[in-house]
mmCIF file of C-alpha atoms in Angstrom:
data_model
loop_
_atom_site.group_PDB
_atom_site.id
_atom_site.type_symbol
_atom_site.label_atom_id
_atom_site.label_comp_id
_atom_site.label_asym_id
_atom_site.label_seq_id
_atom_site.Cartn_x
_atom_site.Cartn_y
_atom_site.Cartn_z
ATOM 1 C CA UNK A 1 5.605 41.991 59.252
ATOM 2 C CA UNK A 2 9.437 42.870 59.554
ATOM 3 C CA UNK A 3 10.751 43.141 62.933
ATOM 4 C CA UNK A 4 14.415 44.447 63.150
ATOM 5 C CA UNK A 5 15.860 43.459 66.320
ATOM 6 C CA UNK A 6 19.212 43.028 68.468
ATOM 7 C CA UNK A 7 19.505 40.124 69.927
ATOM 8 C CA UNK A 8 22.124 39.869 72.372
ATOM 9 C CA UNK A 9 24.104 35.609 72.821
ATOM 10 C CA UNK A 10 23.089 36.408 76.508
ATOM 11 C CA UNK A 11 19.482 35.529 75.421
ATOM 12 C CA UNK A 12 17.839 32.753 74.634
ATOM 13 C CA UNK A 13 16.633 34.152 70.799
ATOM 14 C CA UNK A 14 13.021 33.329 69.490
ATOM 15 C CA UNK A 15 14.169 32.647 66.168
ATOM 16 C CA UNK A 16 17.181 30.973 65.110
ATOM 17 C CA UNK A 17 20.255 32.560 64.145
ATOM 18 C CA UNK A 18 23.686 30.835 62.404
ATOM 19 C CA UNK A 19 26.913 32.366 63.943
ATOM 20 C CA UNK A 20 29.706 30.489 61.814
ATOM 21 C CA UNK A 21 30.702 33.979 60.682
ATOM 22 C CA UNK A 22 30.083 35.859 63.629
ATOM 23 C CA UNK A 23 32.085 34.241 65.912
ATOM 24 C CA UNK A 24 33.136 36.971 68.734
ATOM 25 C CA UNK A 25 30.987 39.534 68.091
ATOM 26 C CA UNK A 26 28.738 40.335 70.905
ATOM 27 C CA UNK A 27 25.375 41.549 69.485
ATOM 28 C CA UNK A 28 23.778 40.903 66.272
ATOM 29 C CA UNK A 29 20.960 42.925 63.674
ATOM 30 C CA UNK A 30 18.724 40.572 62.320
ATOM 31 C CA UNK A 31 16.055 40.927 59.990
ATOM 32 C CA UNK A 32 13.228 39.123 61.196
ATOM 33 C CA UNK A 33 10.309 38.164 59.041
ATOM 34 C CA UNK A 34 7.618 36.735 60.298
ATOM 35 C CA UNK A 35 5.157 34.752 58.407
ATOM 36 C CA UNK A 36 1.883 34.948 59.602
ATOM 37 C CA UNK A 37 0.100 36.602 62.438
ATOM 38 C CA UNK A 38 -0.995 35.704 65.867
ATOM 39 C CA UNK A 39 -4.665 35.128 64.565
ATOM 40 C CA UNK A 40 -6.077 31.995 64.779
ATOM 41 C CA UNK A 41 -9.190 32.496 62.865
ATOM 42 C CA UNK A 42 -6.846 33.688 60.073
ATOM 43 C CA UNK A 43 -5.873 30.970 57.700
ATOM 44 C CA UNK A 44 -3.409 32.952 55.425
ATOM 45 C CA UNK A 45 -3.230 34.141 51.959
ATOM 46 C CA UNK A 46 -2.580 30.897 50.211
ATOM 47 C CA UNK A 47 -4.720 29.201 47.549
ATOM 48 C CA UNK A 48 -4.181 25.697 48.275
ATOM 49 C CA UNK A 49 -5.024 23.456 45.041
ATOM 50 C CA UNK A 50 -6.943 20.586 46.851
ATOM 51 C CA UNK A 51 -7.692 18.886 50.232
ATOM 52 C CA UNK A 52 -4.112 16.912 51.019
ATOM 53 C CA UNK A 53 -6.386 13.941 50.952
ATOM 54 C CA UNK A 54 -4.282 10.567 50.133
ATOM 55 C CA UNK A 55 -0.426 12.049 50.362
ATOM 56 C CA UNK A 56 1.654 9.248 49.398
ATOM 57 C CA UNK A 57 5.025 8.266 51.449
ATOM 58 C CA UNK A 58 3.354 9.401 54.470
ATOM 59 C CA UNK A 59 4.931 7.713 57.293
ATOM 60 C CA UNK A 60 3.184 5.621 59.625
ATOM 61 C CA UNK A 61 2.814 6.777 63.482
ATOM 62 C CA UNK A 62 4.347 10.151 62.620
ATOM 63 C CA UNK A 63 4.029 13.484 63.543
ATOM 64 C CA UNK A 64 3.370 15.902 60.887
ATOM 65 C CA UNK A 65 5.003 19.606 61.087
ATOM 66 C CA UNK A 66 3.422 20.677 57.823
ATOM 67 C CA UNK A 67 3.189 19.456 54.507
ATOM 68 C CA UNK A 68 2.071 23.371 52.762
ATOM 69 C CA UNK A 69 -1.330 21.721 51.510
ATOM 70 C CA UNK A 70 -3.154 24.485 52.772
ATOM 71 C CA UNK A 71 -1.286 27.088 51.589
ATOM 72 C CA UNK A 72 -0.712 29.173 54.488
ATOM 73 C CA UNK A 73 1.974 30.396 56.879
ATOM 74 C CA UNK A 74 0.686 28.194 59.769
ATOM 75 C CA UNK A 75 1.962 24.542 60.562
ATOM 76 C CA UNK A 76 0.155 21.717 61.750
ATOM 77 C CA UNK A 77 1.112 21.946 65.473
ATOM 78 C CA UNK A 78 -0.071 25.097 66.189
ATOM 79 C CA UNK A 79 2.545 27.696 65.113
ATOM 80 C CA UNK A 80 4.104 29.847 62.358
ATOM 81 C CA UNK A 81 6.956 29.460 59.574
ATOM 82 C CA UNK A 82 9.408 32.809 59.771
ATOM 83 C CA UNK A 83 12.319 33.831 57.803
ATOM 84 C CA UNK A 84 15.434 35.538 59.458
ATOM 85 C CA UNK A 85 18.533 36.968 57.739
ATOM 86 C CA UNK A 86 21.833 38.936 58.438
ATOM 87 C CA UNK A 87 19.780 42.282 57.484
ATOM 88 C CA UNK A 88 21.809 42.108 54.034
ATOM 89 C CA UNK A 89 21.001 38.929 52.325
ATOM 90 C CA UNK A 90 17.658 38.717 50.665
ATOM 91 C CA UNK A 91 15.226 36.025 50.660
ATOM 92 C CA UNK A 92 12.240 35.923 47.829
ATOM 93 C CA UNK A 93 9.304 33.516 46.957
ATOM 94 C CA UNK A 94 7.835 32.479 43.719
ATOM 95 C CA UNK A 95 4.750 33.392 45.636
ATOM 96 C CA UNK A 96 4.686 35.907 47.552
ATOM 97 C CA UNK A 97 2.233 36.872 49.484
ATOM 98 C CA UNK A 98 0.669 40.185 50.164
ATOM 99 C CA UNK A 99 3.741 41.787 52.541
ATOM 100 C CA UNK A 100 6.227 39.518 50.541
ATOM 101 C CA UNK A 101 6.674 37.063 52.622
ATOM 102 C CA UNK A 102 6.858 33.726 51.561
ATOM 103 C CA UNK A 103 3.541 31.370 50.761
ATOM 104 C CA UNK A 104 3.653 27.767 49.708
ATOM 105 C CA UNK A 105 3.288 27.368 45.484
ATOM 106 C CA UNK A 106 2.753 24.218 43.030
ATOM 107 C CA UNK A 107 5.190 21.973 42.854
ATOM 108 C CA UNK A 108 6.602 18.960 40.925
ATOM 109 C CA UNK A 109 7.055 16.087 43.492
ATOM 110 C CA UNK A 110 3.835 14.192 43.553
ATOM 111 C CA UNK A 111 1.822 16.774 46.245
ATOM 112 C CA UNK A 112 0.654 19.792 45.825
ATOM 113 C CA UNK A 113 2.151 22.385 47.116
ATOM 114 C CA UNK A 114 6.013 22.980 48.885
ATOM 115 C CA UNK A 115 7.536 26.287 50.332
ATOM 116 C CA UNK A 116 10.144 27.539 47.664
ATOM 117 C CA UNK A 117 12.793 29.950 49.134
ATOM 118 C CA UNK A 118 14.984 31.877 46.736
ATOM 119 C CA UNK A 119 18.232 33.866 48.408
ATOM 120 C CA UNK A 120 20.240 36.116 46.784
ATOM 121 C CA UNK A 121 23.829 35.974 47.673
ATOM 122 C CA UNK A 122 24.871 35.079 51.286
ATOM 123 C CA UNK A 123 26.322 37.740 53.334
ATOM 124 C CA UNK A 124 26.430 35.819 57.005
ATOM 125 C CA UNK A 125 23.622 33.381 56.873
ATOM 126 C CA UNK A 126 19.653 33.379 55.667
ATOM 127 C CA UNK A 127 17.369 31.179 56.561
ATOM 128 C CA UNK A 128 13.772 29.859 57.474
ATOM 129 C CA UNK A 129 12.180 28.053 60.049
ATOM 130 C CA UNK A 130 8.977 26.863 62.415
ATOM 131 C CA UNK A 131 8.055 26.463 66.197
ATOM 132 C CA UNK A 132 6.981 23.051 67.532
ATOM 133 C CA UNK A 133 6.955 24.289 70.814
ATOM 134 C CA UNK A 134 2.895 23.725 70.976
ATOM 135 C CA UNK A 135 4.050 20.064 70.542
ATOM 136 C CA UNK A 136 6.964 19.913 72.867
ATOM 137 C CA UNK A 137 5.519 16.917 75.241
ATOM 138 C CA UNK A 138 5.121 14.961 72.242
ATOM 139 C CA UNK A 139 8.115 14.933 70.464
ATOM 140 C CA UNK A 140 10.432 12.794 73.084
ATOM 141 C CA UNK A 141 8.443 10.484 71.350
ATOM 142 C CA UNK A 142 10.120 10.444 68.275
ATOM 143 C CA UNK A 143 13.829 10.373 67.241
ATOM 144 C CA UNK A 144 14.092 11.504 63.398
ATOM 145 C CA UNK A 145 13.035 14.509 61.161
ATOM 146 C CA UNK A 146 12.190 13.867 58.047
ATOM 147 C CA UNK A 147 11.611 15.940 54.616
ATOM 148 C CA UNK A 148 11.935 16.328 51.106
ATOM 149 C CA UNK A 149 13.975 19.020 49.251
ATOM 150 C CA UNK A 150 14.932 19.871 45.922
ATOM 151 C CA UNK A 151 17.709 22.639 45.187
ATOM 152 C CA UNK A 152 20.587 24.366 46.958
ATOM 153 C CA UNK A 153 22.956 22.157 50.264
ATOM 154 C CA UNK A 154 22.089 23.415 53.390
ATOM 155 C CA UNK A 155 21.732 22.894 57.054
ATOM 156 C CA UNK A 156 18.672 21.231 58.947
ATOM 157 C CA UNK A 157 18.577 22.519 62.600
ATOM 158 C CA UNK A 158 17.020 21.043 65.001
ATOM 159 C CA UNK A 159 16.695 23.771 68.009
ATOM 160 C CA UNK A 160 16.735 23.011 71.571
ATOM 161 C CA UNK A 161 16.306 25.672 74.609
ATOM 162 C CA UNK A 162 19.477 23.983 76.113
ATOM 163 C CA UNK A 163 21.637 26.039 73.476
ATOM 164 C CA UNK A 164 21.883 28.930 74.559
ATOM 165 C CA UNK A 165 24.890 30.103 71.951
ATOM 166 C CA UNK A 166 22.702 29.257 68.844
ATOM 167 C CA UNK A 167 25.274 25.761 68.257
ATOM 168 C CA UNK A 168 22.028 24.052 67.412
ATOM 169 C CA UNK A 169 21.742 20.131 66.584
ATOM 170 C CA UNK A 170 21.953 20.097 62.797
ATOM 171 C CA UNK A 171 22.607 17.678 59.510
ATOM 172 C CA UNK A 172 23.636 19.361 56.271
ATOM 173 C CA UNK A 173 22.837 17.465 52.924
ATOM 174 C CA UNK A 174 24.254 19.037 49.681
ATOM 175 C CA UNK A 175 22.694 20.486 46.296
ATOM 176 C CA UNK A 176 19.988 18.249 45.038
ATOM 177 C CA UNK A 177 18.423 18.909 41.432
ATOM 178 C CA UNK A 178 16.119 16.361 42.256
ATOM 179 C CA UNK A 179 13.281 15.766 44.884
ATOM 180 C CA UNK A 180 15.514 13.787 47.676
ATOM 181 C CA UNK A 181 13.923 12.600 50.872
ATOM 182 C CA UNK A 182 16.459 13.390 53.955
ATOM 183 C CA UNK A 183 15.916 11.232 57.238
ATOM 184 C CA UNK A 184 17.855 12.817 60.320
ATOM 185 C CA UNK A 185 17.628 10.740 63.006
ATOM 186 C CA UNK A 186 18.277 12.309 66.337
ATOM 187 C CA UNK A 187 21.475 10.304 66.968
ATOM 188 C CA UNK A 188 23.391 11.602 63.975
ATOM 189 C CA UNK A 189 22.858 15.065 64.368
ATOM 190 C CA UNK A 190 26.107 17.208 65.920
ATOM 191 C CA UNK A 191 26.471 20.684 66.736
ATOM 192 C CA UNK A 192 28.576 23.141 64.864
ATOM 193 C CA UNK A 193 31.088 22.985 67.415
ATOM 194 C CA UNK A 194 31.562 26.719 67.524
ATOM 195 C CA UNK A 195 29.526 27.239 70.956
ATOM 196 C CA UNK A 196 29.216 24.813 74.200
ATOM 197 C CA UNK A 197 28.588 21.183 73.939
ATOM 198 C CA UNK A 198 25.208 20.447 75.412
ATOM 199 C CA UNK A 199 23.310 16.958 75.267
ATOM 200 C CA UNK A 200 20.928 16.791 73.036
ATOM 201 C CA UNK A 201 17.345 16.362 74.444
ATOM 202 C CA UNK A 202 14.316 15.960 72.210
ATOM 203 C CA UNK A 203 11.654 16.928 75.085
ATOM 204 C CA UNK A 204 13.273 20.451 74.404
ATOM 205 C CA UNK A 205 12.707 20.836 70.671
ATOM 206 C CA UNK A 206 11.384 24.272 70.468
ATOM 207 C CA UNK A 207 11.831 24.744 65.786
ATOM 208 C CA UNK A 208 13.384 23.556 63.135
ATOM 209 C CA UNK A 209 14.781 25.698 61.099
ATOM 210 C CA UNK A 210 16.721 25.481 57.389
ATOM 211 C CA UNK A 211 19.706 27.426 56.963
ATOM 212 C CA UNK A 212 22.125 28.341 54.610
ATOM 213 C CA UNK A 213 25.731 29.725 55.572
ATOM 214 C CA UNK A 214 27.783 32.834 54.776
ATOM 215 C CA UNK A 215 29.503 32.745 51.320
ATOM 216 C CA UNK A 216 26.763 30.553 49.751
ATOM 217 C CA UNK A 217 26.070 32.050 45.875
ATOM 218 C CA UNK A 218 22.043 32.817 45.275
ATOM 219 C CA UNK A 219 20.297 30.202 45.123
ATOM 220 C CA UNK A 220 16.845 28.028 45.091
ATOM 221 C CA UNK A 221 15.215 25.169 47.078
ATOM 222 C CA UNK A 222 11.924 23.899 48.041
ATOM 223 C CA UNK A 223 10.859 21.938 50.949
ATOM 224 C CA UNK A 224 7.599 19.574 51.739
ATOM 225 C CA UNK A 225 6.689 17.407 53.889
ATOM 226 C CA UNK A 226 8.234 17.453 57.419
ATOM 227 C CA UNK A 227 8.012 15.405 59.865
ATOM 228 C CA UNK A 228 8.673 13.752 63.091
ATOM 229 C CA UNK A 229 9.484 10.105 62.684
ATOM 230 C CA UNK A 230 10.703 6.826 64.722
ATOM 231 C CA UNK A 231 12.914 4.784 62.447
ATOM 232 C CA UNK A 232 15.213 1.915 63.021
#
């Protein structure tokens, strides 16, 4: 569904938003979509191709956000994928689903299915994202992300509910036209450096999120496979 709301930097936001271009402005109109619903006994509108059976490159003691096997708008750890924009920069999908929004399609990397975004031209900022706050306890545990992409730079955020100025954690890779892996460990992540500074603590994870700025031209890319790692 599309929720339009204001969202004043006084609160904490549910979904992510990029303020690189909006510095000094007090409130913000965000187009929210959501992608999927708050029913548990409904799996989506996806048409997954085959169980995920034997992924390969899966890695060992991790924790897996999703990996789009099934098709749906759900994750594996209990919550939703969403879009958010400016309010004037459109996102697509190669497959959309029944509202629009975005479902996961086939894809050329080895698994079967990954979440293609398409943008038009970027006004402010676009992006898309999931909550791992179901999984919160657990993630202290870790102290990576990983996941594979293939298309446009952008910026991996990792979202804490210490921020309170949206200057989340986050490491941007550039334009890929091939299927790259992208390990972030928690370490090497920094903030924008447009809000507060504010230690980074992985017991707060609450999303992560994909984002691309203000200024960017229309564009592709495709994700699969994230993940919560340890790596040396």
């Amino acid at each position: 569904m599309n929720l339009t709301k204001l969202i004043s930097l006084s609160t904490v936001a549910l979904f992510a938003l990029g303020l690189v271009a909006c510095e000094g402005v007090n409130k913000y109109e965000v187009e929210v979509v959501e992608l999927g619903n708050t029913n548990p006994d409904d799996p989506g509108t996806g048409d997954p191709t085959d169980d995920p059976g034997d992924k390969p490159d899966v890695p060992e003691g991790s924790l897996l956000i999703d990996d789009f096997e099934d098709g749906d708008h759900a994750n594996q750890v209990g919550d939703w994928w969403f879009v958010y924009t400016d309010g004037s920069t459109k996102i697509a999908s190669d497959n959309p689903g029944s509202d629009g929004e975005p479902l996961p399609s086939k894809t050329d990397n080895g698994s079967k299915q990954a979440l293609t975004i398409i943008y038009g031209d970027v006004d402010s900022y676009a992006g898309w994202g999931t909550n791992v706050a179901p999984v919160a306890a657990k993630i202290a545990g870790f102290n990576a992300v990983q996941y594979k992409y293939k298309g446009s730079g952008h910026c991996m955020r990792v979202e804490t509910t210490d921020v309170t100025d949206y200057d989340y954690y986050l490491h941007c890779p550039g334009t890929s036209a091939e299927w790259k892996t992208v390990t972030a460990k928690f370490k090497d992540l920094s903030q924008g450096g447009w809000g507060s500074p504010v230690e980074f603590n992985p017991a707060n994870v609450k999303t992560v999120s994909f984002q691309v700025e203000g200024g960017s031209p229309a564009d592709t890319i495709s994700i699969d496979d994230v993940y919560f790692v340890n790596v040396e």
